[in-house]
Amino acid sequence: GAVVSQHPSRVICKSGTSVKIECRSLDFQATTMFWYRQFPKKSLMLMATSNEGSKATYEQGVEKDKFLINHASLTLSTLTVTSAHPEDSSFYICSAADRDTEAFFGQGTRLTVV
Amino acid sequence: QKEVEQNSGPLSVPEGAIASLNCTYSDRGSQSFFWYRQYSGKSPELIMFIYSNGDKEDGRFTAQLNKASQYVSLLIRDSQPSDSATYLCAVMSGGSNYKLTFGKGTLLTVNP
Protein backbone atom coordinates (compact mmCIF):
# COMPACT_ATOMS: atom_id res chain seq x y z
CA GLY A 1 0.00 0.00 0.00
CA ALA A 2 0.87 3.65 -0.16
CA VAL A 3 3.27 5.11 2.40
CA VAL A 4 2.30 7.86 4.79
CA SER A 5 5.04 9.09 7.10
CA GLN A 6 4.18 10.85 10.34
CA HIS A 7 6.76 12.58 12.49
CA PRO A 8 7.60 12.62 15.34
CA SER A 9 6.45 9.25 16.64
CA ARG A 10 6.74 10.37 20.24
CA VAL A 11 7.02 13.80 21.80
CA ILE A 12 7.04 15.07 25.34
CA CYS A 13 6.50 18.75 25.87
CA LYS A 14 5.95 21.14 28.72
CA SER A 15 2.54 22.55 29.44
CA GLY A 16 2.00 25.82 27.59
CA THR A 17 4.29 25.06 24.69
CA SER A 18 3.29 24.21 21.13
CA VAL A 19 3.99 21.01 19.24
CA LYS A 20 3.97 20.47 15.49
CA ILE A 21 3.24 17.08 13.95
CA GLU A 22 3.98 16.41 10.28
CA CYS A 23 2.23 14.03 7.96
CA ARG A 24 3.72 13.27 4.55
CA SER A 25 2.49 11.11 1.71
CA LEU A 26 5.66 9.65 0.24
CA ASP A 27 4.54 8.01 -2.97
CA PHE A 28 1.28 9.62 -3.94
CA GLN A 29 -0.38 13.01 -3.94
CA ALA A 30 -2.75 13.40 -1.03
CA THR A 31 -5.59 15.68 -2.03
CA THR A 32 -7.20 15.05 1.34
CA MET A 33 -5.66 14.47 4.74
CA PHE A 34 -7.41 13.57 7.94
CA TRP A 35 -6.31 14.09 11.52
CA TYR A 36 -7.54 11.75 14.24
CA ARG A 37 -7.12 11.57 17.96
CA GLN A 38 -7.31 8.31 19.85
CA PHE A 39 -7.59 7.83 23.58
CA PRO A 40 -6.45 4.56 25.17
CA LYS A 41 -8.70 1.65 24.21
CA LYS A 42 -10.98 3.97 22.27
CA SER A 43 -11.71 4.35 18.61
CA LEU A 44 -10.35 7.05 16.38
CA MET A 45 -12.01 10.42 16.68
CA LEU A 46 -11.86 12.52 13.55
CA MET A 47 -10.63 16.00 14.40
CA ALA A 48 -10.49 17.64 11.01
CA THR A 49 -10.31 17.13 7.28
CA SER A 50 -7.96 19.18 5.17
CA ASN A 51 -7.79 19.62 1.44
CA GLU A 52 -4.66 20.94 -0.21
CA GLY A 53 -4.68 24.68 -0.48
CA SER A 54 -7.84 25.31 1.51
CA LYS A 55 -8.78 25.71 5.14
CA ALA A 56 -9.36 22.62 7.21
CA THR A 57 -12.86 21.52 8.14
CA TYR A 58 -13.06 20.83 11.84
CA GLU A 59 -15.42 18.41 13.50
CA GLN A 60 -17.83 19.66 16.09
CA GLY A 61 -16.19 20.25 19.43
CA VAL A 62 -12.65 20.54 18.09
CA GLU A 63 -11.06 23.91 18.77
CA LYS A 64 -9.61 25.23 15.54
CA ASP A 65 -7.49 27.80 17.34
CA LYS A 66 -5.93 25.13 19.50
CA PHE A 67 -5.36 22.53 16.80
CA LEU A 68 -3.95 24.37 13.81
CA ILE A 69 -3.91 22.41 10.59
CA ASN A 70 -2.02 23.38 7.48
CA HIS A 71 -2.13 21.48 4.20
CA ALA A 72 0.21 23.55 2.11
CA SER A 73 1.11 20.96 -0.49
CA LEU A 74 -0.16 17.70 -1.94
CA THR A 75 2.33 15.74 0.15
CA LEU A 76 2.42 17.53 3.48
CA SER A 77 -0.04 18.41 6.21
CA THR A 78 0.83 19.63 9.68
CA LEU A 79 -1.05 19.67 12.96
CA THR A 80 0.11 22.13 15.60
CA VAL A 81 -1.17 21.71 19.12
CA THR A 82 -0.90 25.20 20.57
CA SER A 83 -0.49 25.98 24.27
CA ALA A 84 -0.59 22.30 25.07
CA HIS A 85 -2.03 21.08 28.35
CA PRO A 86 -1.91 17.65 29.99
CA GLU A 87 -5.42 16.87 28.75
CA ASP A 88 -4.10 17.16 25.20
CA SER A 89 -1.93 14.12 25.80
CA SER A 90 -3.11 11.52 23.33
CA PHE A 91 -2.27 9.48 20.26
CA TYR A 92 -2.63 11.61 17.13
CA ILE A 93 -2.88 9.88 13.76
CA CYS A 94 -3.04 11.28 10.26
CA SER A 95 -4.32 9.60 7.14
CA ALA A 96 -4.00 10.61 3.54
CA ALA A 97 -5.94 9.85 0.39
CA ASP A 98 -6.32 10.97 -3.17
CA ARG A 99 -9.13 10.32 -5.59
CA ASP A 100 -7.77 6.99 -6.74
CA THR A 101 -6.61 5.41 -3.48
CA GLU A 102 -7.95 4.36 -0.16
CA ALA A 103 -6.93 6.36 2.89
CA PHE A 104 -3.67 5.21 4.45
CA PHE A 105 -2.55 5.99 7.95
CA GLY A 106 0.66 7.45 9.28
CA GLN A 107 2.44 5.75 12.14
CA GLY A 108 0.87 8.00 14.75
CA THR A 109 2.34 10.43 17.27
CA ARG A 110 2.21 9.81 21.00
CA LEU A 111 2.01 13.26 22.64
CA THR A 112 2.64 13.60 26.34
CA VAL A 113 2.24 17.01 27.94
CA VAL A 114 3.88 17.36 31.34
CA GLN B 1 -25.74 11.01 13.38
CA LYS B 2 -23.89 8.44 11.35
CA GLU B 3 -22.93 5.48 13.50
CA VAL B 4 -20.85 2.37 13.12
CA GLU B 5 -21.39 -0.30 15.73
CA GLN B 6 -19.09 -3.14 16.66
CA ASN B 7 -19.05 -5.60 19.52
CA SER B 8 -16.14 -4.47 21.67
CA GLY B 9 -15.27 -8.01 22.64
CA PRO B 10 -12.93 -9.40 23.63
CA LEU B 11 -13.43 -12.18 21.15
CA SER B 12 -11.29 -15.20 21.93
CA VAL B 13 -10.71 -18.01 19.47
CA PRO B 14 -8.24 -20.90 19.46
CA GLU B 15 -5.40 -20.97 16.98
CA GLY B 16 -6.53 -22.37 13.65
CA ALA B 17 -10.19 -21.48 14.15
CA ILE B 18 -12.28 -19.00 12.18
CA ALA B 19 -12.71 -15.59 13.78
CA SER B 20 -15.87 -13.71 12.82
CA LEU B 21 -16.03 -9.95 13.33
CA ASN B 22 -19.23 -8.02 12.76
CA CYS B 23 -20.16 -4.43 12.09
CA THR B 24 -23.41 -2.56 11.46
CA TYR B 25 -23.84 0.96 10.18
CA SER B 26 -26.67 3.45 10.20
CA ASP B 27 -26.12 5.52 7.06
CA ARG B 28 -27.86 3.85 4.12
CA GLY B 29 -25.94 6.13 1.77
CA SER B 30 -22.63 4.55 2.75
CA GLN B 31 -20.70 3.30 -0.23
CA SER B 32 -17.39 1.90 0.90
CA PHE B 33 -16.44 -0.26 3.82
CA PHE B 34 -13.05 -0.92 5.33
CA TRP B 35 -11.50 -3.19 7.90
CA TYR B 36 -8.40 -2.01 9.73
CA ARG B 37 -6.23 -3.89 12.20
CA GLN B 38 -4.62 -2.01 15.06
CA TYR B 39 -2.01 -3.43 17.37
CA SER B 40 -1.71 -1.86 20.79
CA GLY B 41 0.10 1.46 20.61
CA LYS B 42 0.30 1.38 16.83
CA SER B 43 -1.56 3.08 14.03
CA PRO B 44 -4.31 1.22 12.15
CA GLU B 45 -3.37 -0.70 9.03
CA LEU B 46 -5.76 -1.45 6.20
CA ILE B 47 -6.69 -5.11 5.80
CA MET B 48 -9.50 -5.05 3.28
CA PHE B 49 -12.09 -2.86 1.65
CA ILE B 50 -15.34 -3.82 -0.01
CA TYR B 51 -17.77 -1.84 -2.12
CA SER B 52 -20.25 -4.35 -3.49
CA ASN B 53 -22.68 -6.75 -1.87
CA GLY B 54 -21.34 -10.23 -1.38
CA ASP B 55 -18.01 -11.68 -0.39
CA LYS B 56 -14.48 -10.54 -1.10
CA GLU B 57 -11.59 -12.84 -0.29
CA ASP B 58 -7.93 -11.99 0.20
CA GLY B 59 -5.80 -14.78 1.58
CA ARG B 60 -7.11 -15.78 4.98
CA PHE B 61 -9.45 -12.80 5.13
CA THR B 62 -12.98 -12.60 3.74
CA ALA B 63 -15.08 -9.47 3.92
CA GLN B 64 -18.83 -9.79 3.56
CA LEU B 65 -21.20 -6.94 2.79
CA ASN B 66 -24.98 -6.84 2.93
CA LYS B 67 -26.20 -3.34 2.20
CA ALA B 68 -29.86 -4.24 2.67
CA SER B 69 -29.12 -5.28 6.23
CA GLN B 70 -26.49 -2.57 6.66
CA TYR B 71 -24.05 -5.19 7.83
CA VAL B 72 -20.42 -5.88 7.07
CA SER B 73 -18.27 -8.64 8.50
CA LEU B 74 -14.72 -9.91 8.44
CA LEU B 75 -13.83 -13.58 8.64
CA ILE B 76 -10.31 -14.66 9.48
CA ARG B 77 -9.59 -18.27 8.62
CA ASP B 78 -6.84 -20.31 10.28
CA SER B 79 -6.44 -17.66 12.96
CA GLN B 80 -2.93 -17.11 14.24
CA PRO B 81 -1.72 -15.59 17.52
CA SER B 82 -0.28 -12.76 15.43
CA ASP B 83 -3.84 -11.88 14.41
CA SER B 84 -4.51 -10.81 17.99
CA ALA B 85 -5.34 -7.12 17.72
CA THR B 86 -8.21 -4.67 17.66
CA TYR B 87 -10.16 -4.72 14.41
CA LEU B 88 -11.77 -1.48 13.35
CA CYS B 89 -14.66 -1.27 10.95
CA ALA B 90 -14.84 1.96 8.97
CA VAL B 91 -17.54 3.26 6.68
CA MET B 92 -17.26 5.92 4.04
CA SER B 93 -20.32 7.96 3.21
CA GLY B 94 -21.27 8.93 -0.29
CA GLY B 95 -19.05 11.42 -2.04
CA SER B 96 -15.40 11.56 -2.87
CA ASN B 97 -13.92 13.01 0.28
CA TYR B 98 -12.90 9.70 1.85
CA LYS B 99 -14.30 10.71 5.22
CA LEU B 100 -14.44 7.60 7.35
CA THR B 101 -16.59 6.89 10.36
CA PHE B 102 -15.01 4.28 12.63
CA GLY B 103 -16.54 1.78 14.97
CA LYS B 104 -15.02 1.40 18.41
CA GLY B 105 -13.27 -1.78 17.40
CA THR B 106 -13.37 -5.42 18.44
CA LEU B 107 -10.49 -6.87 20.41
CA LEU B 108 -9.56 -10.28 19.06
CA THR B 109 -7.40 -12.70 21.00
CA VAL B 110 -6.14 -15.86 19.30
CA ASN B 111 -5.00 -18.39 21.85
CA PRO B 112 -2.13 -20.74 20.96
PDB file of C-alpha atoms in Angstrom:
ATOM      1  CA  GLY A   1       0.000   0.000   0.000  1.00  0.00           C
ATOM      2  CA  ALA A   2       0.873   3.650  -0.156  1.00  0.00           C
ATOM      3  CA  VAL A   3       3.266   5.112   2.399  1.00  0.00           C
ATOM      4  CA  VAL A   4       2.303   7.863   4.790  1.00  0.00           C
ATOM      5  CA  SER A   5       5.036   9.092   7.097  1.00  0.00           C
ATOM      6  CA  GLN A   6       4.182  10.848  10.339  1.00  0.00           C
ATOM      7  CA  HIS A   7       6.760  12.583  12.495  1.00  0.00           C
ATOM      8  CA  PRO A   8       7.603  12.616  15.337  1.00  0.00           C
ATOM      9  CA  SER A   9       6.452   9.253  16.640  1.00  0.00           C
ATOM     10  CA  ARG A  10       6.744  10.372  20.239  1.00  0.00           C
ATOM     11  CA  VAL A  11       7.017  13.799  21.797  1.00  0.00           C
ATOM     12  CA  ILE A  12       7.041  15.066  25.344  1.00  0.00           C
ATOM     13  CA  CYS A  13       6.504  18.755  25.871  1.00  0.00           C
ATOM     14  CA  LYS A  14       5.952  21.141  28.721  1.00  0.00           C
ATOM     15  CA  SER A  15       2.539  22.546  29.443  1.00  0.00           C
ATOM     16  CA  GLY A  16       2.000  25.819  27.595  1.00  0.00           C
ATOM     17  CA  THR A  17       4.290  25.063  24.691  1.00  0.00           C
ATOM     18  CA  SER A  18       3.287  24.207  21.128  1.00  0.00           C
ATOM     19  CA  VAL A  19       3.991  21.012  19.242  1.00  0.00           C
ATOM     20  CA  LYS A  20       3.967  20.466  15.492  1.00  0.00           C
ATOM     21  CA  ILE A  21       3.243  17.080  13.952  1.00  0.00           C
ATOM     22  CA  GLU A  22       3.980  16.414  10.284  1.00  0.00           C
ATOM     23  CA  CYS A  23       2.228  14.030   7.955  1.00  0.00           C
ATOM     24  CA  ARG A  24       3.717  13.266   4.552  1.00  0.00           C
ATOM     25  CA  SER A  25       2.492  11.107   1.710  1.00  0.00           C
ATOM     26  CA  LEU A  26       5.663   9.648   0.242  1.00  0.00           C
ATOM     27  CA  ASP A  27       4.544   8.008  -2.972  1.00  0.00           C
ATOM     28  CA  PHE A  28       1.276   9.623  -3.942  1.00  0.00           C
ATOM     29  CA  GLN A  29      -0.379  13.005  -3.945  1.00  0.00           C
ATOM     30  CA  ALA A  30      -2.749  13.397  -1.031  1.00  0.00           C
ATOM     31  CA  THR A  31      -5.586  15.683  -2.027  1.00  0.00           C
ATOM     32  CA  THR A  32      -7.201  15.052   1.342  1.00  0.00           C
ATOM     33  CA  MET A  33      -5.659  14.466   4.737  1.00  0.00           C
ATOM     34  CA  PHE A  34      -7.408  13.573   7.944  1.00  0.00           C
ATOM     35  CA  TRP A  35      -6.311  14.088  11.518  1.00  0.00           C
ATOM     36  CA  TYR A  36      -7.544  11.751  14.236  1.00  0.00           C
ATOM     37  CA  ARG A  37      -7.120  11.566  17.964  1.00  0.00           C
ATOM     38  CA  GLN A  38      -7.309   8.313  19.846  1.00  0.00           C
ATOM     39  CA  PHE A  39      -7.587   7.831  23.580  1.00  0.00           C
ATOM     40  CA  PRO A  40      -6.451   4.559  25.171  1.00  0.00           C
ATOM     41  CA  LYS A  41      -8.699   1.645  24.215  1.00  0.00           C
ATOM     42  CA  LYS A  42     -10.982   3.971  22.270  1.00  0.00           C
ATOM     43  CA  SER A  43     -11.710   4.349  18.606  1.00  0.00           C
ATOM     44  CA  LEU A  44     -10.353   7.051  16.381  1.00  0.00           C
ATOM     45  CA  MET A  45     -12.012  10.419  16.680  1.00  0.00           C
ATOM     46  CA  LEU A  46     -11.864  12.523  13.554  1.00  0.00           C
ATOM     47  CA  MET A  47     -10.628  15.997  14.398  1.00  0.00           C
ATOM     48  CA  ALA A  48     -10.486  17.641  11.011  1.00  0.00           C
ATOM     49  CA  THR A  49     -10.312  17.132   7.275  1.00  0.00           C
ATOM     50  CA  SER A  50      -7.956  19.176   5.171  1.00  0.00           C
ATOM     51  CA  ASN A  51      -7.791  19.621   1.437  1.00  0.00           C
ATOM     52  CA  GLU A  52      -4.665  20.938  -0.210  1.00  0.00           C
ATOM     53  CA  GLY A  53      -4.679  24.682  -0.479  1.00  0.00           C
ATOM     54  CA  SER A  54      -7.840  25.311   1.508  1.00  0.00           C
ATOM     55  CA  LYS A  55      -8.783  25.705   5.140  1.00  0.00           C
ATOM     56  CA  ALA A  56      -9.364  22.618   7.207  1.00  0.00           C
ATOM     57  CA  THR A  57     -12.862  21.524   8.138  1.00  0.00           C
ATOM     58  CA  TYR A  58     -13.058  20.833  11.841  1.00  0.00           C
ATOM     59  CA  GLU A  59     -15.417  18.407  13.504  1.00  0.00           C
ATOM     60  CA  GLN A  60     -17.830  19.664  16.088  1.00  0.00           C
ATOM     61  CA  GLY A  61     -16.192  20.247  19.431  1.00  0.00           C
ATOM     62  CA  VAL A  62     -12.651  20.537  18.088  1.00  0.00           C
ATOM     63  CA  GLU A  63     -11.063  23.912  18.767  1.00  0.00           C
ATOM     64  CA  LYS A  64      -9.606  25.234  15.540  1.00  0.00           C
ATOM     65  CA  ASP A  65      -7.487  27.804  17.341  1.00  0.00           C
ATOM     66  CA  LYS A  66      -5.925  25.134  19.496  1.00  0.00           C
ATOM     67  CA  PHE A  67      -5.361  22.532  16.797  1.00  0.00           C
ATOM     68  CA  LEU A  68      -3.951  24.371  13.811  1.00  0.00           C
ATOM     69  CA  ILE A  69      -3.912  22.411  10.588  1.00  0.00           C
ATOM     70  CA  ASN A  70      -2.024  23.379   7.479  1.00  0.00           C
ATOM     71  CA  HIS A  71      -2.133  21.483   4.203  1.00  0.00           C
ATOM     72  CA  ALA A  72       0.212  23.547   2.115  1.00  0.00           C
ATOM     73  CA  SER A  73       1.110  20.957  -0.490  1.00  0.00           C
ATOM     74  CA  LEU A  74      -0.158  17.701  -1.941  1.00  0.00           C
ATOM     75  CA  THR A  75       2.334  15.739   0.148  1.00  0.00           C
ATOM     76  CA  LEU A  76       2.423  17.528   3.479  1.00  0.00           C
ATOM     77  CA  SER A  77      -0.036  18.414   6.208  1.00  0.00           C
ATOM     78  CA  THR A  78       0.833  19.635   9.682  1.00  0.00           C
ATOM     79  CA  LEU A  79      -1.050  19.675  12.963  1.00  0.00           C
ATOM     80  CA  THR A  80       0.107  22.132  15.598  1.00  0.00           C
ATOM     81  CA  VAL A  81      -1.166  21.713  19.121  1.00  0.00           C
ATOM     82  CA  THR A  82      -0.900  25.198  20.571  1.00  0.00           C
ATOM     83  CA  SER A  83      -0.487  25.980  24.266  1.00  0.00           C
ATOM     84  CA  ALA A  84      -0.595  22.297  25.073  1.00  0.00           C
ATOM     85  CA  HIS A  85      -2.034  21.081  28.348  1.00  0.00           C
ATOM     86  CA  PRO A  86      -1.913  17.648  29.989  1.00  0.00           C
ATOM     87  CA  GLU A  87      -5.424  16.875  28.750  1.00  0.00           C
ATOM     88  CA  ASP A  88      -4.098  17.165  25.197  1.00  0.00           C
ATOM     89  CA  SER A  89      -1.931  14.116  25.805  1.00  0.00           C
ATOM     90  CA  SER A  90      -3.106  11.515  23.332  1.00  0.00           C
ATOM     91  CA  PHE A  91      -2.267   9.482  20.262  1.00  0.00           C
ATOM     92  CA  TYR A  92      -2.630  11.609  17.126  1.00  0.00           C
ATOM     93  CA  ILE A  93      -2.884   9.884  13.765  1.00  0.00           C
ATOM     94  CA  CYS A  94      -3.043  11.279  10.264  1.00  0.00           C
ATOM     95  CA  SER A  95      -4.321   9.600   7.142  1.00  0.00           C
ATOM     96  CA  ALA A  96      -3.999  10.610   3.537  1.00  0.00           C
ATOM     97  CA  ALA A  97      -5.938   9.849   0.394  1.00  0.00           C
ATOM     98  CA  ASP A  98      -6.319  10.974  -3.166  1.00  0.00           C
ATOM     99  CA  ARG A  99      -9.134  10.320  -5.594  1.00  0.00           C
ATOM    100  CA  ASP A 100      -7.770   6.993  -6.739  1.00  0.00           C
ATOM    101  CA  THR A 101      -6.615   5.415  -3.482  1.00  0.00           C
ATOM    102  CA  GLU A 102      -7.954   4.365  -0.156  1.00  0.00           C
ATOM    103  CA  ALA A 103      -6.933   6.361   2.885  1.00  0.00           C
ATOM    104  CA  PHE A 104      -3.670   5.206   4.450  1.00  0.00           C
ATOM    105  CA  PHE A 105      -2.545   5.989   7.955  1.00  0.00           C
ATOM    106  CA  GLY A 106       0.657   7.447   9.279  1.00  0.00           C
ATOM    107  CA  GLN A 107       2.439   5.747  12.139  1.00  0.00           C
ATOM    108  CA  GLY A 108       0.874   8.004  14.750  1.00  0.00           C
ATOM    109  CA  THR A 109       2.336  10.427  17.272  1.00  0.00           C
ATOM    110  CA  ARG A 110       2.210   9.812  20.998  1.00  0.00           C
ATOM    111  CA  LEU A 111       2.009  13.256  22.641  1.00  0.00           C
ATOM    112  CA  THR A 112       2.642  13.601  26.344  1.00  0.00           C
ATOM    113  CA  VAL A 113       2.245  17.014  27.940  1.00  0.00           C
ATOM    114  CA  VAL A 114       3.875  17.362  31.338  1.00  0.00           C
TER     115      VAL A 114
ATOM    116  CA  GLN B   1     -25.742  11.015  13.385  1.00  0.00           C
ATOM    117  CA  LYS B   2     -23.893   8.437  11.348  1.00  0.00           C
ATOM    118  CA  GLU B   3     -22.928   5.481  13.497  1.00  0.00           C
ATOM    119  CA  VAL B   4     -20.854   2.373  13.124  1.00  0.00           C
ATOM    120  CA  GLU B   5     -21.387  -0.304  15.725  1.00  0.00           C
ATOM    121  CA  GLN B   6     -19.089  -3.141  16.661  1.00  0.00           C
ATOM    122  CA  ASN B   7     -19.053  -5.596  19.518  1.00  0.00           C
ATOM    123  CA  SER B   8     -16.140  -4.466  21.672  1.00  0.00           C
ATOM    124  CA  GLY B   9     -15.269  -8.014  22.643  1.00  0.00           C
ATOM    125  CA  PRO B  10     -12.933  -9.395  23.628  1.00  0.00           C
ATOM    126  CA  LEU B  11     -13.433 -12.180  21.152  1.00  0.00           C
ATOM    127  CA  SER B  12     -11.292 -15.199  21.928  1.00  0.00           C
ATOM    128  CA  VAL B  13     -10.706 -18.014  19.465  1.00  0.00           C
ATOM    129  CA  PRO B  14      -8.241 -20.901  19.462  1.00  0.00           C
ATOM    130  CA  GLU B  15      -5.402 -20.973  16.977  1.00  0.00           C
ATOM    131  CA  GLY B  16      -6.534 -22.374  13.648  1.00  0.00           C
ATOM    132  CA  ALA B  17     -10.195 -21.479  14.146  1.00  0.00           C
ATOM    133  CA  ILE B  18     -12.280 -18.999  12.183  1.00  0.00           C
ATOM    134  CA  ALA B  19     -12.713 -15.588  13.782  1.00  0.00           C
ATOM    135  CA  SER B  20     -15.867 -13.712  12.823  1.00  0.00           C
ATOM    136  CA  LEU B  21     -16.028  -9.954  13.330  1.00  0.00           C
ATOM    137  CA  ASN B  22     -19.227  -8.021  12.764  1.00  0.00           C
ATOM    138  CA  CYS B  23     -20.157  -4.430  12.094  1.00  0.00           C
ATOM    139  CA  THR B  24     -23.409  -2.564  11.457  1.00  0.00           C
ATOM    140  CA  TYR B  25     -23.842   0.960  10.178  1.00  0.00           C
ATOM    141  CA  SER B  26     -26.671   3.451  10.195  1.00  0.00           C
ATOM    142  CA  ASP B  27     -26.120   5.521   7.057  1.00  0.00           C
ATOM    143  CA  ARG B  28     -27.861   3.849   4.118  1.00  0.00           C
ATOM    144  CA  GLY B  29     -25.941   6.126   1.766  1.00  0.00           C
ATOM    145  CA  SER B  30     -22.627   4.548   2.746  1.00  0.00           C
ATOM    146  CA  GLN B  31     -20.701   3.302  -0.233  1.00  0.00           C
ATOM    147  CA  SER B  32     -17.390   1.903   0.902  1.00  0.00           C
ATOM    148  CA  PHE B  33     -16.444  -0.259   3.820  1.00  0.00           C
ATOM    149  CA  PHE B  34     -13.049  -0.923   5.335  1.00  0.00           C
ATOM    150  CA  TRP B  35     -11.495  -3.190   7.896  1.00  0.00           C
ATOM    151  CA  TYR B  36      -8.398  -2.010   9.734  1.00  0.00           C
ATOM    152  CA  ARG B  37      -6.234  -3.889  12.204  1.00  0.00           C
ATOM    153  CA  GLN B  38      -4.616  -2.013  15.057  1.00  0.00           C
ATOM    154  CA  TYR B  39      -2.008  -3.431  17.374  1.00  0.00           C
ATOM    155  CA  SER B  40      -1.706  -1.858  20.789  1.00  0.00           C
ATOM    156  CA  GLY B  41       0.102   1.460  20.608  1.00  0.00           C
ATOM    157  CA  LYS B  42       0.295   1.381  16.828  1.00  0.00           C
ATOM    158  CA  SER B  43      -1.556   3.079  14.028  1.00  0.00           C
ATOM    159  CA  PRO B  44      -4.308   1.218  12.149  1.00  0.00           C
ATOM    160  CA  GLU B  45      -3.369  -0.700   9.027  1.00  0.00           C
ATOM    161  CA  LEU B  46      -5.761  -1.452   6.200  1.00  0.00           C
ATOM    162  CA  ILE B  47      -6.685  -5.110   5.796  1.00  0.00           C
ATOM    163  CA  MET B  48      -9.502  -5.045   3.283  1.00  0.00           C
ATOM    164  CA  PHE B  49     -12.085  -2.859   1.652  1.00  0.00           C
ATOM    165  CA  ILE B  50     -15.342  -3.816  -0.006  1.00  0.00           C
ATOM    166  CA  TYR B  51     -17.774  -1.843  -2.116  1.00  0.00           C
ATOM    167  CA  SER B  52     -20.250  -4.353  -3.490  1.00  0.00           C
ATOM    168  CA  ASN B  53     -22.683  -6.754  -1.872  1.00  0.00           C
ATOM    169  CA  GLY B  54     -21.336 -10.234  -1.379  1.00  0.00           C
ATOM    170  CA  ASP B  55     -18.006 -11.682  -0.390  1.00  0.00           C
ATOM    171  CA  LYS B  56     -14.478 -10.541  -1.102  1.00  0.00           C
ATOM    172  CA  GLU B  57     -11.588 -12.835  -0.294  1.00  0.00           C
ATOM    173  CA  ASP B  58      -7.932 -11.993   0.205  1.00  0.00           C
ATOM    174  CA  GLY B  59      -5.799 -14.777   1.580  1.00  0.00           C
ATOM    175  CA  ARG B  60      -7.108 -15.778   4.979  1.00  0.00           C
ATOM    176  CA  PHE B  61      -9.452 -12.805   5.126  1.00  0.00           C
ATOM    177  CA  THR B  62     -12.982 -12.602   3.740  1.00  0.00           C
ATOM    178  CA  ALA B  63     -15.082  -9.467   3.918  1.00  0.00           C
ATOM    179  CA  GLN B  64     -18.834  -9.793   3.560  1.00  0.00           C
ATOM    180  CA  LEU B  65     -21.204  -6.940   2.791  1.00  0.00           C
ATOM    181  CA  ASN B  66     -24.983  -6.835   2.932  1.00  0.00           C
ATOM    182  CA  LYS B  67     -26.204  -3.344   2.196  1.00  0.00           C
ATOM    183  CA  ALA B  68     -29.863  -4.242   2.670  1.00  0.00           C
ATOM    184  CA  SER B  69     -29.121  -5.283   6.235  1.00  0.00           C
ATOM    185  CA  GLN B  70     -26.486  -2.569   6.661  1.00  0.00           C
ATOM    186  CA  TYR B  71     -24.054  -5.185   7.830  1.00  0.00           C
ATOM    187  CA  VAL B  72     -20.421  -5.885   7.071  1.00  0.00           C
ATOM    188  CA  SER B  73     -18.275  -8.642   8.503  1.00  0.00           C
ATOM    189  CA  LEU B  74     -14.722  -9.906   8.437  1.00  0.00           C
ATOM    190  CA  LEU B  75     -13.827 -13.584   8.639  1.00  0.00           C
ATOM    191  CA  ILE B  76     -10.311 -14.656   9.485  1.00  0.00           C
ATOM    192  CA  ARG B  77      -9.588 -18.272   8.620  1.00  0.00           C
ATOM    193  CA  ASP B  78      -6.842 -20.309  10.278  1.00  0.00           C
ATOM    194  CA  SER B  79      -6.444 -17.658  12.965  1.00  0.00           C
ATOM    195  CA  GLN B  80      -2.928 -17.113  14.238  1.00  0.00           C
ATOM    196  CA  PRO B  81      -1.720 -15.593  17.521  1.00  0.00           C
ATOM    197  CA  SER B  82      -0.282 -12.763  15.430  1.00  0.00           C
ATOM    198  CA  ASP B  83      -3.837 -11.876  14.410  1.00  0.00           C
ATOM    199  CA  SER B  84      -4.515 -10.813  17.990  1.00  0.00           C
ATOM    200  CA  ALA B  85      -5.336  -7.116  17.717  1.00  0.00           C
ATOM    201  CA  THR B  86      -8.209  -4.672  17.661  1.00  0.00           C
ATOM    202  CA  TYR B  87     -10.157  -4.717  14.414  1.00  0.00           C
ATOM    203  CA  LEU B  88     -11.773  -1.477  13.353  1.00  0.00           C
ATOM    204  CA  CYS B  89     -14.660  -1.272  10.949  1.00  0.00           C
ATOM    205  CA  ALA B  90     -14.836   1.963   8.970  1.00  0.00           C
ATOM    206  CA  VAL B  91     -17.540   3.259   6.684  1.00  0.00           C
ATOM    207  CA  MET B  92     -17.263   5.918   4.042  1.00  0.00           C
ATOM    208  CA  SER B  93     -20.321   7.960   3.212  1.00  0.00           C
ATOM    209  CA  GLY B  94     -21.266   8.930  -0.285  1.00  0.00           C
ATOM    210  CA  GLY B  95     -19.049  11.419  -2.038  1.00  0.00           C
ATOM    211  CA  SER B  96     -15.396  11.556  -2.867  1.00  0.00           C
ATOM    212  CA  ASN B  97     -13.920  13.011   0.281  1.00  0.00           C
ATOM    213  CA  TYR B  98     -12.902   9.702   1.849  1.00  0.00           C
ATOM    214  CA  LYS B  99     -14.297  10.713   5.223  1.00  0.00           C
ATOM    215  CA  LEU B 100     -14.438   7.604   7.352  1.00  0.00           C
ATOM    216  CA  THR B 101     -16.589   6.886  10.364  1.00  0.00           C
ATOM    217  CA  PHE B 102     -15.008   4.285  12.628  1.00  0.00           C
ATOM    218  CA  GLY B 103     -16.540   1.785  14.971  1.00  0.00           C
ATOM    219  CA  LYS B 104     -15.022   1.400  18.406  1.00  0.00           C
ATOM    220  CA  GLY B 105     -13.273  -1.783  17.397  1.00  0.00           C
ATOM    221  CA  THR B 106     -13.368  -5.422  18.436  1.00  0.00           C
ATOM    222  CA  LEU B 107     -10.487  -6.867  20.410  1.00  0.00           C
ATOM    223  CA  LEU B 108      -9.555 -10.281  19.056  1.00  0.00           C
ATOM    224  CA  THR B 109      -7.396 -12.699  20.999  1.00  0.00           C
ATOM    225  CA  VAL B 110      -6.142 -15.856  19.298  1.00  0.00           C
ATOM    226  CA  ASN B 111      -5.002 -18.394  21.851  1.00  0.00           C
ATOM    227  CA  PRO B 112      -2.133 -20.745  20.964  1.00  0.00           C
TER     228      PRO B 112
END
